[in-house]
Short mmCIF file of C-alpha atoms in Angstrom, two decimals:
data_model
loop_
_atom_site.label_atom_id
_atom_site.label_comp_id
_atom_site.label_asym_id
_atom_site.label_seq_id
_atom_site.Cartn_x
_atom_site.Cartn_y
_atom_site.Cartn_z
CA UNK A 9 -7.81 65.32 -48.07
CA UNK A 10 -8.09 66.98 -51.80
CA UNK A 11 -11.73 68.23 -50.67
CA UNK A 12 -10.01 70.04 -47.66
CA UNK A 13 -7.24 71.39 -49.67
CA UNK A 14 -9.63 72.82 -52.25
CA UNK A 15 -11.98 74.39 -49.85
CA UNK A 16 -8.80 75.96 -48.05
CA UNK A 17 -7.44 77.26 -51.43
CA UNK A 18 -10.81 78.43 -52.77
CA UNK A 19 -11.28 80.59 -49.41
CA UNK A 20 -7.88 81.81 -49.19
CA UNK A 21 -8.03 83.24 -52.93
CA UNK A 22 -11.52 84.88 -52.17
CA UNK A 23 -9.85 86.44 -49.40
CA UNK A 24 -6.92 87.50 -51.55
CA UNK A 25 -9.22 88.70 -54.43
CA UNK A 26 -11.24 90.84 -51.42
CA UNK A 27 -7.64 91.96 -49.82
CA UNK A 28 -6.56 92.87 -53.67
CA UNK A 29 -9.72 94.50 -54.31
CA UNK A 30 -9.51 96.64 -51.13
CA UNK A 31 -5.86 97.40 -51.48
CA UNK A 32 -6.09 98.56 -55.27
CA UNK A 33 -9.25 100.75 -53.97
CA UNK A 34 -6.91 102.14 -51.39
CA UNK A 35 -3.92 102.44 -53.60
CA UNK A 36 -6.03 104.34 -56.29
CA UNK A 37 -7.24 106.76 -53.49
CA UNK A 38 -3.47 106.98 -52.40
CA UNK A 39 -2.02 107.31 -55.74
CA UNK A 40 0.24 104.35 -55.63
CA UNK A 41 0.94 102.16 -58.71
CA UNK A 42 -1.81 99.46 -58.85
CA UNK A 43 0.88 97.13 -60.92
CA UNK A 44 3.09 96.63 -57.62
CA UNK A 45 0.37 95.94 -55.60
CA UNK A 46 -0.95 93.37 -57.67
CA UNK A 47 2.13 91.85 -57.91
CA UNK A 48 2.42 91.61 -54.24
CA UNK A 49 -0.83 89.92 -54.24
CA UNK A 50 0.17 87.29 -56.60
CA UNK A 51 3.15 86.73 -54.55
CA UNK A 52 1.10 86.55 -51.12
CA UNK A 53 -1.18 84.14 -52.99
CA UNK A 54 1.56 82.20 -54.41
CA UNK A 55 2.91 82.05 -50.57
CA UNK A 56 -0.63 81.26 -49.24
CA UNK A 57 -1.04 78.25 -51.91
CA UNK A 58 2.49 77.12 -50.91
CA UNK A 59 1.28 77.19 -47.33
CA UNK A 60 -1.98 75.33 -47.95
CA UNK A 61 -0.22 72.94 -50.22
CA UNK A 62 2.21 72.33 -47.31
CA UNK A 63 -0.49 72.06 -44.93
CA UNK A 64 -2.38 69.70 -47.20
CA UNK A 65 0.73 67.59 -47.48
CA UNK A 66 1.33 67.74 -43.53
CA UNK A 67 -2.34 66.67 -43.26
CA UNK A 68 -1.91 63.96 -45.55
CA UNK A 69 1.32 63.06 -43.86
CA UNK A 70 -0.56 62.93 -40.30
CA UNK A 71 -3.14 60.66 -41.79
CA UNK A 72 -0.70 58.43 -43.00
CA UNK A 73 1.04 58.53 -39.89
CA UNK A 74 -2.13 57.90 -38.02
CA UNK A 75 -2.95 55.27 -40.73
CA UNK A 76 0.53 53.78 -40.12
CA UNK A 77 0.11 53.76 -36.38
CA UNK A 78 -3.23 51.98 -36.67
CA UNK A 79 -1.59 49.43 -38.80
CA UNK A 80 1.22 49.34 -36.04
CA UNK A 81 -1.14 48.83 -33.59
CA UNK A 82 -2.79 46.11 -35.35
CA UNK A 83 0.45 44.47 -36.10
CA UNK A 84 1.30 44.78 -32.36
CA UNK A 85 -1.96 43.41 -31.65
CA UNK A 86 -1.17 40.43 -34.05
CA UNK A 87 2.32 40.24 -33.01
CA UNK A 88 1.25 39.87 -28.85
CA UNK A 89 -1.61 37.50 -30.10
CA UNK A 90 1.26 35.61 -31.54
CA UNK A 91 3.62 35.72 -28.75
CA UNK A 92 0.70 34.63 -26.52
CA UNK A 93 0.31 31.54 -28.63
CA UNK A 94 3.99 31.12 -29.10
CA UNK A 95 3.97 31.40 -25.08
CA UNK A 96 0.97 29.17 -24.77
CA UNK A 97 2.30 26.55 -27.46
CA UNK A 98 5.75 26.69 -25.41
CA UNK A 99 4.45 25.93 -22.27
CA UNK A 100 2.25 23.10 -23.80
CA UNK A 101 5.41 21.76 -25.20
CA UNK A 102 7.31 22.52 -21.89
CA UNK A 103 4.38 20.67 -20.06
CA UNK A 104 4.60 17.63 -22.55
CA UNK A 105 8.38 17.54 -22.37
CA UNK A 106 8.10 17.39 -18.66
CA UNK A 107 5.65 14.87 -18.80
CA UNK A 108 7.41 12.80 -21.08
CA UNK A 109 10.32 13.11 -18.90
CA UNK A 110 8.49 12.30 -15.94
CA UNK A 111 6.81 9.57 -17.88
CA UNK A 112 10.19 8.04 -18.71
CA UNK A 113 11.35 8.79 -15.18
CA UNK A 114 8.58 7.03 -13.48
CA UNK A 115 9.05 3.93 -16.17
CA UNK A 116 12.74 3.82 -15.21
CA UNK A 117 11.71 3.87 -11.45
CA UNK A 118 9.14 1.10 -12.08
CA UNK A 119 11.54 -0.75 -14.13
CA UNK A 120 14.48 -0.54 -11.25
CA UNK A 121 11.73 -1.42 -8.86
CA UNK A 122 10.75 -4.30 -10.77
CA UNK A 123 14.56 -5.46 -11.16
CA UNK A 124 14.76 -4.91 -7.43
CA UNK A 125 11.48 -6.83 -6.65
CA UNK A 126 12.88 -9.54 -8.86
CA UNK A 127 15.96 -9.94 -7.18
CA UNK A 128 14.80 -9.60 -3.94
CA UNK A 129 12.02 -12.53 -4.68
CA UNK A 130 14.90 -14.44 -6.15
CA UNK A 131 16.97 -13.96 -3.13
CA UNK A 132 14.12 -14.43 -0.85
CA UNK A 133 13.21 -17.83 -2.97
CA UNK A 134 16.74 -19.07 -2.62
CA UNK A 135 16.70 -18.49 1.35
CA UNK A 136 13.46 -20.08 1.72
CA UNK A 137 14.42 -22.87 -0.65
CA UNK A 138 17.47 -23.20 1.14
CA UNK A 139 15.90 -23.00 4.62
CA UNK A 140 13.32 -25.82 3.57
CA UNK A 141 15.88 -27.99 2.80
CA UNK A 142 17.51 -27.27 5.80
CA UNK A 143 14.45 -28.13 7.64
CA UNK A 144 13.73 -31.04 5.65
CA UNK A 145 17.47 -32.04 6.77
CA UNK A 146 16.67 -31.57 10.22
CA UNK A 147 13.22 -33.24 10.02
CA UNK A 148 14.93 -36.24 8.67
CA UNK A 149 17.47 -36.57 11.53
CA UNK A 150 14.65 -35.95 14.03
CA UNK A 151 12.79 -38.70 12.41
CA UNK A 152 15.80 -40.97 12.38
CA UNK A 153 16.48 -40.10 15.91
CA UNK A 154 13.05 -40.68 16.52
CA UNK A 155 12.90 -43.91 15.12
CA UNK A 156 15.86 -44.84 16.93
CA UNK A 157 14.53 -43.62 20.19
CA UNK A 158 11.32 -45.42 19.26
CA UNK A 159 12.84 -48.63 18.62
CA UNK A 160 14.79 -48.31 21.82
CA UNK A 161 11.71 -47.62 23.57
CA UNK A 162 9.96 -50.79 21.81
CA UNK A 163 12.72 -52.67 22.64
CA UNK A 164 12.68 -51.56 26.58
CA UNK A 165 8.95 -52.16 26.38
CA UNK A 166 9.10 -55.53 25.04
CA UNK A 167 11.84 -56.49 27.61
CA UNK A 168 9.09 -54.57 30.21
CA UNK A 169 6.12 -56.97 28.77
CA UNK A 170 8.38 -59.88 28.89
CA UNK A 171 9.47 -59.10 32.35
CA UNK A 172 5.60 -58.32 33.49
CA UNK A 173 4.69 -61.69 31.81
CA UNK A 174 7.31 -63.85 33.91
CA UNK A 175 6.15 -61.57 36.93
CA UNK A 176 2.35 -62.61 36.19
CA UNK A 177 3.37 -66.09 35.59
CA UNK A 178 5.19 -66.30 38.86
CA UNK A 179 2.58 -64.43 40.85
CA UNK A 180 -0.06 -66.79 39.12
CA UNK A 181 2.11 -69.59 40.33
CA UNK A 182 2.39 -68.17 43.76
CA UNK A 183 -1.40 -67.34 43.90
CA UNK A 184 -2.21 -71.15 42.97
CA UNK A 185 0.21 -72.20 45.53
CA UNK A 186 -1.12 -69.84 48.19
CA UNK A 187 -4.80 -70.87 47.27
CA UNK A 188 -3.70 -74.58 47.52
CA UNK A 189 -2.05 -73.75 50.75
CA UNK A 190 -5.17 -71.82 51.81
CA UNK A 191 -7.44 -74.64 51.10
CA UNK A 192 -5.24 -77.05 52.55
CA UNK A 193 -5.37 -75.26 55.68
CA UNK A 194 -8.86 -74.67 55.71
CA UNK A 195 -9.55 -78.51 55.17
CA UNK A 196 -7.12 -78.84 58.19
CA UNK A 197 -8.83 -76.45 60.44
CA UNK A 198 -12.30 -77.80 59.59
CA UNK A 199 -10.67 -81.30 60.26
CA UNK A 200 -9.47 -80.09 63.59
CA UNK A 201 -12.76 -78.39 64.23
CA UNK A 202 -14.74 -81.60 63.69
CA UNK A 203 -12.00 -83.75 65.79
CA UNK A 204 -12.29 -81.12 68.76
CA UNK A 205 -16.04 -81.47 68.54
CA UNK A 206 -16.01 -84.92 68.55
CA UNK A 207 -13.46 -85.05 71.23
CA UNK A 208 -15.32 -82.47 73.28
CA UNK A 209 -18.56 -84.75 73.13
CA UNK A 210 -16.60 -87.72 74.04
CA UNK A 211 -15.01 -85.85 77.01
CA UNK A 212 -18.45 -84.61 78.08
CA UNK A 213 -19.78 -88.31 78.00
CA UNK A 214 -17.01 -89.48 79.71
CA UNK A 215 -17.62 -86.97 82.38
CA UNK A 216 -21.56 -87.63 82.57
CA UNK A 217 -20.40 -91.18 83.23
CA UNK A 218 -17.92 -90.77 86.04
CA UNK A 219 -20.25 -88.45 87.85
CA UNK A 220 -23.83 -88.14 86.93
CA UNK A 221 -24.90 -85.42 89.44
CA UNK A 222 -22.00 -83.18 88.83
CA UNK A 223 -22.26 -83.80 85.16
CA UNK A 224 -26.05 -83.05 85.32
CA UNK A 225 -25.31 -79.52 86.83
CA UNK A 226 -22.80 -78.19 84.39
CA UNK A 227 -24.80 -79.81 81.36
CA UNK A 228 -28.08 -78.00 82.81
CA UNK A 229 -25.84 -74.78 83.14
CA UNK A 230 -24.35 -75.24 79.80
CA UNK A 231 -27.89 -75.81 78.28
#
């Protein structure tokens, strides 16, 4: 910036000198006082220098403003990055918190479910135990009733066996009596048959003796 201001000031001074020279020549030709013109030139140079200084200061201010703007842009980028990082960290923290809450909720739900399962299991076990005891009581009652019924059946069967034994003995006795009667009847019939045959033979002999002719014919017929 100092070089720029020096170049500007040097150019202005050369231009002022040329203008002063030209004005001096013109003033001398015109017969005007040279002192007043030089004073005007000096005033103009002072004004130009002041303007150049203001311009240099303005350029410096603009440069400083551009530098500040760059710094602000850099700062804004850094702030944006920090904000992005903060948002990401906040989101991560929120996710972690939500995950922790979810884990806590799930753990609580699991604990409640385990308690409920334990309660239901205990109730089921108690009911099953009561049902088993009732079944055992009913089974004992059924067994007792079965034993009583079996005892009655066995007693009735024993009575029936005794009755059948008595009937068998009676039938055996009757069969023996009938067998004896049958044998007696058979012997009697055999005796009757033998007796009848003998009587028939005697009768035939008697007939032969009484009428030999008549008896021979029937005899031959019979033979």
